[in-house]
Every structure is written in structure tokens, then in C-alpha cells.
């Protein structure tokens, strides 16, 4: 296994800085301090924002090929540092090594897609002569960088969710300041180390600044920042939006995603995918499978299959390649979800498998059924290794159950009926419908995001670039 350093710097205006070593980051499995990083103070954050403002014009002037070269440099360096990046995820996030390697692969994909899109920033020629008064006029428009951006990323995908902000910003030509999650800052800091190797980036093009939660106010409220992109919990996200002022806001928030298993589904295929969707990286994904809706004709059979498969999942050290269930991010979060499980059981739910908590943050993969409608386990975002089962008798009923949520990120649907697929696509109030797979599936160039309490806007490189740009018109009157 690679070795991590004892201390890591923050990155201020493209350069490493070590004003302190105040942020302790723990190994989420052992609980021991794994390394320390610098913690940005308000004056450091102010300096980063000021640098982003100064660099806005030179960033916008970079040629497309120059921005593409920066992104391709990152792709190459991430490939070279693949094992280090995966091990860092294992330690700081407690992510099982197989999942960690998958995330590094997605990091590379995300930067590669951004590099490709850098040279595809097209505009449009628009006819304006729609009536006699506009005869002789024509229009054109192009996209230009919106300016300095502010990014706040979460703990559960420390590499890829940061990459979905950083890569499109570089591709379109926006400087940025980023606050990575305090529990998992290392992935973003390694990205900063790689970006710092790119001399072509103007000073102030990026700052990666671990900070306390209080520091988030500076990333949110400063009027010099033109866009805030936040990924995290709904409560925090909507509060930040209320404080953001005039800037554009993109929110990637939570969910309690449902998957529908219809009577014509291939149950063996669905089983493997549902187990993955519910329990990969200990369920700590906003599109993790939380609600499993099963047609009554196959309910008992599929329930038995789920229980038996869940019992086989190995829990333990995320550095062990046999481990599927690793630790949750903290004792507090594990205790919170254990409380939700106990509340549901006390209210009449049946515990089918799991439910035990050990070593502070090791929660067993858990399946419940007959969960009362008023329980947190059904209505809130579990963000841990918990899924609940419920039968349905008709497809209409299944769609109604999917929509019976304050969230709307993605939904999964296992069926062979094309007409039902199209019906679900029309009727489900979610950002995306995934057919014959779980809602947890995502490819990094697709438009991704939710409705209702799940957020605003869309990620996916091209769509993020659109958020980070604005349209500039040109109107021409031809007089000859």
C-alpha cells in the first residue's frame, strides 16, 4: 500500500501553503489520526477569493487548447498516481478499496471528458429577420466564462464530486475557490498539487482551502463570486442558497431513491444490482437504493433472495479486497442511522437482516419491511447501509410510491415492458430514470441532478460548463 504524508498543505492562488496543521483527518476504520492538513482562516479565504477575481480576465483569455492541455496533464498525472489516490480514499473516507479504485477511474474519466469538451464550446448564428422591422439584421451568440466560482464538496465522493466542479471550471475558463469536506480533504488537495504543476494557469486560477463550517459563509456570501456550486445535505444547501445573494446557485443535494422490481424482471440480475445500489460504500451515496418496491407476485421470492445475499456481504477493513461494507464516515452518523432503524422496529417494522452497530461506526447492512409511513427510515435520507422493502400490486401504484417523497434525484426500474418504461419517464418526478439498473448508476458525461428537495441544476461536464458560462449576444445590421 502507498504511504501517506504526515502533513499536507492547502493551495492558495495556485501555490502550496502551510500556515498551520490544525485539521486532523482520521483513518475512518481505525479512528487514529492519519494525517494533518492546513486549515484556512478567514484571511486566507479572503486572499483566495481576491486571487480568483484578479485571475478572471487572464483565465478567460486562455486558448481552448491551453485549457485542454491543463486537463490532459491532470489525466496523465492521475493515472500515474492511481494507487495513491485510491489508498487516500480508503483511509480518509473508509471506502472499500474496490470502490475507491472505481472512483479514481471516474475522476480520470471526468477530467478526460472535460478536456474533450474544452474545444466544443460552440455558439449559434440566429436569424433575426422575423418581421419587416428586423430585415437586414442577424444575430450570433457565444458562451463566455461567468467569472470567479465557489465550490463546496462533500465527504462521500472526495475525488469525483470535486472533479465535477473543478474540471468544467477549467474547461470553460473560470477561476475558483474550493472548500473540500473537512473529514475528507485529501483527494481535492492532491488535485491541487497536480494543478499547481501547470504553469500556464494564471495566479489565482484556483485555491483549495479546507475550512471550518463557519468558513462556508465566506464561500457563499461574497458578491465577487458569480456562482456557488454546493454538493451536500439538503438542510445546509438550501440555507446556503438563501445567503448567496445575486450569484447563480447549483445545488446537488440528497435523496431516498427508489427502485421498482416488476413481476417480469430478471430477478437474478436485479438482485446483484440492488445489493450493490443499496450497500456500496456503506450506502453513503445520495442515489443509493433506499426504497425497494417489489411486485406482490414476486415479493416473497425476491425478499428471500435479498436477505440471503445481504448476509454474505463481508464487513471490515476497507483496505481488504474482500470487504464490501466498510465504516460509515463517523460514529455520529452511524449512531443516527442506528436510531432510525430502532425507531422503525419499535413502530412495527420487521428487521429482516442486520441492524447491529459495532466499533462506533460499523453498521451492518440492514433490510427492513413494513416500515410505518411516518418513520425517518422511509421519509429522510438514510445515507448509510439501510434499505426498506415494500410490495405493490400495480405499476401505477409503484409509480405513486416512487413519487411519494420530498426528494427526486433518480429512480430505478426493472421491467421488460417498453410502454411502462415510457410511462415512468413521463410520470416520475425525478431528475433521471434508470431502466434495468439501480438509481445509483451514473456516467460522468450525462446530465445529472434532481428536483424537489434534491436540488437545482445539473452536473455532467457539458451541463456544468453551461452553468459556469453566460450567453453573450452579437447583433449585426447589414446595410448594403
Coordinates of C-alpha atoms in Angstrom, one line a residue:
X1 CA 0.0 0.0 0.0
X2 CA 1.2 3.6 -0.7
X3 CA 2.2 5.7 2.3
X4 CA 0.5 9.0 3.1
X5 CA 2.5 12.0 4.3
X6 CA 2.1 13.2 7.9
X7 CA 1.1 16.7 6.8
X8 CA -0.4 18.3 3.7
X9 CA -0.7 21.9 2.7
X10 CA -3.6 23.8 1.3
X11 CA -3.4 25.5 -2.1
X12 CA -3.8 29.3 -2.2
X13 CA -3.6 31.1 -5.5
X14 CA -2.0 28.1 -7.2
X15 CA 0.6 27.5 -4.6
X16 CA 1.1 25.2 -1.7
X17 CA 0.9 27.0 1.7
X18 CA 1.3 25.6 5.2
X19 CA 0.0 28.3 7.6
X20 CA -0.8 25.6 10.2
X21 CA -1.5 21.9 10.7
X22 CA -4.8 22.4 12.5
X23 CA -7.0 20.0 10.7
X24 CA -6.7 16.4 11.9
X25 CA -8.0 13.8 9.5
X26 CA -8.7 10.3 10.8
X27 CA -8.5 6.8 9.3
X28 CA -12.2 6.1 9.3
X29 CA -11.6 2.4 10.1
X30 CA -9.1 2.6 12.9
X31 CA -10.1 6.0 14.3
X32 CA -6.5 7.1 14.5
X33 CA -5.2 10.4 13.1
X34 CA -3.9 9.6 9.6
X35 CA -2.5 13.0 8.7
X36 CA -2.9 16.7 9.3
X37 CA -3.7 19.4 6.8
X38 CA -3.7 23.2 6.9
X39 CA -7.0 24.8 7.9
X40 CA -7.8 28.0 6.0
X41 CA -8.5 31.0 8.3
X42 CA -10.9 33.9 7.1
X43 CA -7.9 36.0 5.9
X44 CA -6.6 33.1 3.8
X45 CA -10.1 32.5 2.3
X46 CA -10.3 36.3 1.5
X47 CA -6.9 36.1 -0.2
X48 CA -8.1 33.2 -2.3
X49 CA -11.3 35.0 -3.4
X50 CA -9.3 38.1 -4.3
X51 CA -6.9 36.0 -6.3
X52 CA -9.8 34.4 -8.2
X53 CA -11.1 37.9 -9.0
X54 CA -7.7 39.0 -10.3
X55 CA -7.3 35.9 -12.5
X56 CA -10.8 36.1 -14.1
X57 CA -9.6 38.0 -17.2
X58 CA -6.4 36.0 -17.8
X59 CA -8.3 32.8 -17.3
X60 CA -10.9 33.8 -19.9
X61 CA -8.1 34.6 -22.3
X62 CA -6.6 31.2 -22.2
X63 CA -6.9 29.5 -25.6
X64 CA -9.1 26.3 -25.8
X65 CA -6.0 24.2 -26.4
X66 CA -4.3 25.6 -23.4
X67 CA -7.1 24.7 -21.1
X68 CA -7.3 21.3 -22.7
X69 CA -3.6 20.8 -22.1
X70 CA -4.1 21.5 -18.4
X71 CA -6.9 18.9 -18.2
X72 CA -4.9 16.3 -20.1
X73 CA -2.0 16.9 -17.8
X74 CA -4.3 16.1 -14.9
X75 CA -5.5 12.9 -16.6
X76 CA -1.9 11.7 -17.1
X77 CA -0.9 12.5 -13.5
X78 CA -4.0 10.9 -12.0
X79 CA -3.2 7.8 -13.9
X80 CA 0.4 7.8 -12.6
X81 CA -0.9 8.4 -9.0
X82 CA -3.8 5.9 -9.3
X83 CA -2.8 3.7 -6.3
X84 CA -2.0 6.7 -4.1
X85 CA -5.4 8.3 -4.8
X86 CA -7.3 5.0 -4.2
X87 CA -5.5 4.4 -0.9
X88 CA -6.2 8.0 0.2
X89 CA -9.9 7.3 -0.3
X90 CA -9.6 4.1 1.7
X91 CA -8.1 6.0 4.6
X92 CA -9.9 9.3 4.8
X93 CA -13.3 8.1 3.6
X94 CA -13.2 4.5 4.8
X95 CA -14.2 3.5 1.3
X96 CA -13.5 -0.2 0.4
X97 CA -10.6 -0.4 -1.9
X98 CA -12.6 -1.8 -4.9
X99 CA -15.0 1.2 -4.7
X100 CA -12.0 3.5 -4.2
X101 CA -10.4 2.4 -7.4
X102 CA -13.7 2.8 -9.2
X103 CA -13.8 6.4 -8.0
X104 CA -10.3 7.1 -9.3
X105 CA -11.3 5.7 -12.6
X106 CA -14.3 8.1 -12.7
X107 CA -12.0 11.0 -11.7
X108 CA -9.9 10.3 -14.7
X109 CA -13.0 10.0 -16.9
X110 CA -14.3 13.3 -15.7
X111 CA -11.2 15.2 -16.5
X112 CA -10.8 13.5 -19.8
X113 CA -14.4 14.4 -20.8
X114 CA -13.8 18.0 -19.7
X115 CA -10.7 18.1 -21.9
X116 CA -12.7 16.9 -24.9
X117 CA -15.5 19.5 -24.2
X118 CA -13.0 22.3 -23.9
X119 CA -12.7 22.6 -27.7
X120 CA -16.5 22.2 -28.2
X121 CA -17.7 25.4 -26.7
X122 CA -19.9 26.3 -29.6
X123 CA -22.3 29.3 -30.2
X124 CA -25.0 29.8 -32.7
X125 CA -26.0 32.0 -35.7
X126 CA -29.6 33.1 -35.3
X127 CA -31.8 34.8 -37.9
X128 CA -33.4 37.9 -36.5
X129 CA -35.4 38.9 -39.6
X130 CA -38.7 37.6 -38.2
X131 CA -40.6 40.6 -39.3
X132 CA -40.2 43.7 -41.6
X133 CA -38.7 45.8 -38.8
X134 CA -35.7 43.4 -38.5
X135 CA -35.0 43.0 -42.2
X136 CA -31.2 43.1 -42.6
X137 CA -30.4 42.1 -39.0
X138 CA -28.8 38.9 -37.9
X139 CA -27.6 37.6 -34.5
X140 CA -24.9 35.4 -33.1
X141 CA -24.2 34.3 -29.6
X142 CA -21.3 32.6 -27.8
X143 CA -20.7 31.4 -24.3
X144 CA -18.2 33.3 -22.1
X145 CA -17.0 32.3 -18.6
X146 CA -19.2 33.6 -15.8
X147 CA -16.2 34.6 -13.6
X148 CA -14.9 33.5 -10.2
X149 CA -16.7 30.4 -8.8
X150 CA -17.1 29.0 -5.4
X151 CA -17.3 25.2 -4.8
X152 CA -18.2 23.2 -1.7
X153 CA -17.8 19.4 -2.0
X154 CA -18.9 16.6 0.3
X155 CA -17.2 13.7 2.0
X156 CA -18.7 10.7 0.3
X157 CA -17.0 11.1 -3.2
X158 CA -14.0 13.3 -2.3
X159 CA -12.5 12.9 -5.7
X160 CA -15.2 12.7 -8.2
X161 CA -17.7 15.2 -6.8
X162 CA -14.8 17.7 -6.5
X163 CA -13.8 16.8 -10.1
X164 CA -17.3 17.6 -11.3
X165 CA -16.8 21.2 -10.2
X166 CA -13.1 21.7 -10.9
X167 CA -12.8 20.1 -14.4
X168 CA -15.7 22.1 -16.1
X169 CA -14.4 25.3 -14.4
X170 CA -11.0 24.9 -16.1
X171 CA -12.6 23.8 -19.3
X172 CA -14.7 27.0 -19.6
X173 CA -12.1 29.3 -18.1
X174 CA -13.4 30.1 -14.7
X175 CA -11.1 30.6 -11.7
X176 CA -12.4 29.1 -8.4
X177 CA -12.1 28.6 -4.7
X178 CA -13.0 25.2 -3.3
X179 CA -13.9 24.1 0.2
X180 CA -13.5 20.3 0.4
X181 CA -15.2 18.4 3.2
X182 CA -13.2 18.6 6.4
X183 CA -13.5 14.8 7.0
X184 CA -12.1 14.0 3.6
X185 CA -9.9 16.9 2.2
X186 CA -7.0 14.9 0.7
X187 CA -8.5 14.0 -2.6
X188 CA -9.0 17.7 -3.5
X189 CA -5.6 18.6 -2.2
X190 CA -3.9 16.1 -4.4
X191 CA -5.8 17.6 -7.3
X192 CA -4.5 21.0 -6.2
X193 CA -0.9 19.6 -6.2
X194 CA -1.4 18.4 -9.8
X195 CA -2.9 21.7 -10.9
X196 CA 0.0 23.5 -9.3
X197 CA 2.3 21.8 -11.8
X198 CA 0.6 23.7 -14.6
X199 CA 2.5 27.0 -15.0
X200 CA 0.1 28.2 -17.7
X201 CA -2.7 28.8 -15.2
X202 CA -2.6 32.4 -14.1
X203 CA -2.0 33.1 -10.5
X204 CA -5.3 32.9 -8.6
X205 CA -6.8 30.4 -11.0
X206 CA -7.5 28.0 -8.1
X207 CA -7.4 27.8 -4.4
X208 CA -8.3 24.6 -2.5
X209 CA -9.0 25.6 1.1
X210 CA -10.1 23.2 3.9
X211 CA -12.0 25.3 6.3
X212 CA -14.4 25.0 9.2
X213 CA -18.1 25.0 8.6
X214 CA -18.2 28.7 9.7
X215 CA -15.8 29.3 6.8
X216 CA -18.6 28.3 4.4
X217 CA -20.2 31.7 4.9
X218 CA -17.2 33.3 3.1
X219 CA -17.5 30.9 0.2
X220 CA -21.3 31.7 0.0
X221 CA -21.9 35.3 0.6
X222 CA -19.1 37.2 -1.1
X223 CA -20.6 39.1 -4.0
X224 CA -17.4 38.9 -6.1
X225 CA -18.2 35.2 -6.6
X226 CA -20.5 34.7 -9.6
X227 CA -21.5 31.1 -9.0
X228 CA -21.9 28.8 -6.0
X229 CA -21.9 25.0 -6.6
X230 CA -22.7 23.0 -3.5
X231 CA -23.0 19.3 -3.0
X232 CA -24.2 18.1 0.4
X233 CA -27.2 17.8 2.7
X234 CA -30.5 19.5 1.8
X235 CA -30.6 21.5 5.0
X236 CA -27.2 23.0 4.5
X237 CA -27.7 23.5 0.8
X238 CA -31.0 25.4 0.9
X239 CA -29.6 27.6 3.8
X240 CA -26.6 28.5 1.7
X241 CA -28.8 29.4 -1.3
X242 CA -30.8 31.8 1.0
X243 CA -27.5 33.5 1.8
X244 CA -25.9 33.5 -1.7
X245 CA -27.3 36.8 -2.8
X246 CA -27.3 37.5 -6.6
X247 CA -25.0 34.8 -7.7
X248 CA -26.1 31.7 -9.6
X249 CA -26.5 28.7 -7.4
X250 CA -26.3 25.0 -8.3
X251 CA -27.3 22.5 -5.6
X252 CA -26.7 18.8 -5.7
X253 CA -28.5 17.5 -2.6
X254 CA -29.9 14.4 -1.1
X255 CA -32.3 11.6 -1.9
X256 CA -34.0 8.4 -0.7
X257 CA -34.0 6.7 -4.1
X258 CA -36.5 4.0 -5.0
X259 CA -36.1 1.0 -7.3
X260 CA -39.1 -0.8 -8.8
X261 CA -38.9 -4.6 -9.3
X262 CA -41.8 -5.5 -11.6
X263 CA -43.1 -9.1 -12.0
X264 CA -41.4 -9.5 -15.4
X265 CA -37.9 -8.5 -14.1
X266 CA -34.9 -10.8 -14.3
X267 CA -34.7 -11.3 -10.5
X268 CA -31.1 -12.8 -10.5
X269 CA -29.8 -9.8 -12.5
X270 CA -31.8 -7.3 -10.3
X271 CA -30.5 -8.9 -7.1
X272 CA -26.9 -8.2 -7.8
X273 CA -27.6 -4.6 -8.9
X274 CA -29.9 -3.8 -6.0
X275 CA -27.4 -5.2 -3.4
X276 CA -24.8 -3.0 -5.0
X277 CA -27.0 0.0 -5.1
X278 CA -28.1 -0.3 -1.5
X279 CA -24.8 -1.1 0.1
X280 CA -21.8 0.0 -1.9
X281 CA -19.6 2.3 0.1
X282 CA -21.8 1.6 3.1
X283 CA -24.8 3.2 1.4
X284 CA -23.3 6.7 1.7
X285 CA -24.5 7.9 -1.7
X286 CA -27.3 10.3 -2.4
X287 CA -28.6 8.0 -5.2
X288 CA -28.1 4.8 -3.1
X289 CA -31.1 2.4 -3.1
X290 CA -33.1 3.1 0.0
X291 CA -36.6 2.1 -1.0
X292 CA -37.1 -1.3 -2.8
X293 CA -40.6 -1.6 -4.3
X294 CA -41.4 -5.2 -5.4
X295 CA -44.4 -6.5 -7.3
X296 CA -46.5 -8.6 -4.9
X297 CA -46.3 -11.7 -7.2
X298 CA -42.6 -11.9 -6.8
X299 CA -42.3 -10.2 -3.4
X300 CA -41.6 -13.2 -1.2
X301 CA -39.2 -14.7 -3.6
X302 CA -37.1 -11.6 -4.1
X303 CA -37.2 -10.7 -0.4
X304 CA -35.7 -14.1 0.4
X305 CA -33.0 -13.6 -2.3
X306 CA -32.1 -10.1 -0.9
X307 CA -31.9 -11.4 2.7
X308 CA -29.6 -14.3 1.8
X309 CA -27.3 -12.2 -0.4
X310 CA -27.1 -9.4 2.2
X311 CA -25.9 -12.0 4.8
X312 CA -22.9 -12.8 2.6
X313 CA -21.5 -9.3 2.4
X314 CA -18.2 -9.0 4.2
X315 CA -17.7 -6.1 6.6
X316 CA -14.4 -4.9 7.9
X317 CA -11.2 -3.1 6.9
X318 CA -11.7 -1.2 3.7
X319 CA -8.1 -1.9 2.7
X320 CA -9.0 -5.6 2.4
X321 CA -10.2 -6.5 -1.1
X322 CA -12.8 -8.9 0.2
X323 CA -14.5 -6.1 2.2
X324 CA -17.8 -4.8 0.8
X325 CA -19.1 -3.0 3.8
X326 CA -16.7 -0.5 5.4
X327 CA -17.2 2.0 8.1
X328 CA -19.5 4.9 8.0
X329 CA -17.9 8.3 8.0
X330 CA -18.3 8.9 11.7
X331 CA -19.7 7.4 15.0
X332 CA -22.3 10.2 15.0
X333 CA -23.7 9.3 11.6
X334 CA -23.7 5.6 12.4
X335 CA -25.5 6.2 15.7
X336 CA -28.0 8.4 13.9
X337 CA -28.9 5.7 11.4
X338 CA -29.0 3.0 14.1
X339 CA -31.5 5.2 15.9
X340 CA -33.7 5.4 12.8
X341 CA -33.6 1.6 12.5
X342 CA -34.6 1.1 16.1
X343 CA -37.4 3.7 15.7
X344 CA -38.8 1.8 12.7
X345 CA -38.7 -1.5 14.5
X346 CA -40.3 0.0 17.6
X347 CA -43.0 1.3 15.3
X348 CA -43.8 -2.1 13.9
X349 CA -41.3 -2.7 11.2
X350 CA -39.7 -6.1 10.7
X351 CA -35.9 -6.4 10.8
X352 CA -35.0 -8.9 8.1
X353 CA -31.2 -8.8 8.4
X354 CA -28.6 -6.6 10.0
X355 CA -29.3 -3.7 12.4
X356 CA -26.3 -4.1 14.7
X357 CA -23.7 -1.4 15.3
X358 CA -20.1 -2.1 16.4
X359 CA -16.8 -0.3 16.8
X360 CA -18.6 3.1 16.8
X361 CA -19.2 3.4 13.0
X362 CA -19.5 -0.2 11.6
X363 CA -23.2 -0.6 10.9
X364 CA -24.4 -3.9 9.4
X365 CA -26.1 -4.0 6.0
X366 CA -29.7 -3.8 7.1
X367 CA -33.1 -4.6 5.4
X368 CA -36.5 -3.7 6.9
X369 CA -40.0 -4.3 5.8
X370 CA -43.4 -3.0 7.0
X371 CA -41.8 0.4 7.9
X372 CA -44.5 2.8 9.0
X373 CA -45.1 5.8 6.8
X374 CA -44.1 8.3 9.4
X375 CA -40.6 6.9 10.1
X376 CA -37.4 8.7 9.2
X377 CA -36.1 5.5 7.7
X378 CA -38.7 5.9 5.0
X379 CA -39.0 9.7 4.6
X380 CA -35.5 11.0 5.1
X381 CA -32.2 10.3 3.5
X382 CA -30.6 7.3 5.3
X383 CA -27.1 7.8 3.8
X384 CA -26.0 4.5 5.2
X385 CA -26.4 0.8 4.7
X386 CA -30.2 0.6 5.1
X387 CA -32.9 -0.3 2.6
X388 CA -36.6 -0.9 3.2
X389 CA -38.9 -3.3 1.3
X390 CA -42.5 -2.7 0.2
X391 CA -44.8 -4.6 -2.1
X392 CA -47.1 -3.2 -4.8
X393 CA -49.9 -4.7 -6.8
X394 CA -50.0 -2.5 -10.0
X395 CA -47.4 -0.4 -11.9
X396 CA -49.5 2.7 -11.3
X397 CA -49.2 2.1 -7.5
X398 CA -45.4 1.6 -7.9
X399 CA -45.0 5.0 -9.6
X400 CA -47.1 6.7 -7.0
X401 CA -44.9 5.2 -4.3
X402 CA -41.7 6.4 -6.0
X403 CA -43.2 9.9 -6.2
X404 CA -44.3 9.9 -2.6
X405 CA -41.1 11.5 -1.4
X406 CA -39.9 15.0 -0.8
X407 CA -36.8 14.0 -2.8
X408 CA -36.5 13.5 -6.6
X409 CA -32.9 12.6 -7.7
X410 CA -33.1 9.3 -9.6
X411 CA -35.2 6.2 -9.7
X412 CA -34.5 2.7 -11.0
X413 CA -36.9 0.4 -12.8
X414 CA -36.6 -3.3 -13.6
X415 CA -39.1 -4.3 -16.3
X416 CA -39.2 -5.6 -19.9
X417 CA -42.3 -3.6 -20.8
X418 CA -41.4 -0.6 -23.0
X419 CA -44.7 1.1 -22.5
X420 CA -44.2 1.0 -18.8
X421 CA -40.7 2.5 -19.2
X422 CA -42.1 5.4 -21.3
X423 CA -44.9 5.9 -18.8
X424 CA -42.4 6.1 -15.9
X425 CA -40.3 8.5 -17.9
X426 CA -43.3 10.8 -18.2
X427 CA -44.7 10.5 -14.7
X428 CA -41.8 10.1 -12.3
X429 CA -40.9 13.4 -10.6
X430 CA -37.2 12.8 -10.6
X431 CA -34.1 14.0 -12.4
X432 CA -33.4 10.7 -14.1
X433 CA -35.0 7.3 -14.6
X434 CA -32.6 4.3 -14.9
X435 CA -34.1 1.2 -16.7
X436 CA -33.0 -2.3 -15.8
X437 CA -30.5 -0.9 -13.3
X438 CA -30.5 0.9 -9.9
X439 CA -30.9 4.6 -9.4
X440 CA -27.3 4.6 -8.2
X441 CA -26.0 4.3 -11.7
X442 CA -24.3 7.3 -13.2
X443 CA -21.9 8.0 -16.1
X444 CA -20.0 11.2 -15.8
X445 CA -21.0 12.9 -19.0
X446 CA -24.7 12.5 -18.5
X447 CA -27.0 15.3 -17.2
X448 CA -27.3 14.6 -13.5
X449 CA -29.3 16.2 -10.8
X450 CA -32.6 16.3 -9.1
X451 CA -35.9 18.1 -8.4
X452 CA -37.8 19.0 -5.3
X453 CA -35.6 18.8 -2.2
X454 CA -32.8 17.1 -4.2
X455 CA -31.5 20.3 -5.7
X456 CA -31.2 22.7 -8.6
X457 CA -29.3 22.5 -11.8
X458 CA -27.4 19.6 -13.5
X459 CA -23.9 18.2 -13.3
X460 CA -22.2 16.4 -16.2
X461 CA -19.4 18.2 -17.8
X462 CA -21.1 20.0 -20.7
X463 CA -24.1 20.9 -18.5
X464 CA -21.8 22.2 -15.7
X465 CA -19.9 24.3 -18.3
X466 CA -23.2 25.9 -19.3
X467 CA -23.9 26.8 -15.7
X468 CA -20.4 28.3 -15.4
X469 CA -20.9 30.5 -18.5
X470 CA -23.2 33.1 -19.8
X471 CA -24.5 33.9 -23.2
X472 CA -23.1 37.0 -25.0
X473 CA -25.1 38.2 -28.0
X474 CA -23.9 40.0 -31.1
X475 CA -26.5 41.7 -33.3
X476 CA -25.4 42.8 -36.8
X477 CA -27.4 45.2 -39.1
X478 CA -26.3 44.7 -42.7
X479 CA -26.7 48.0 -44.5
X480 CA -25.6 47.1 -48.0

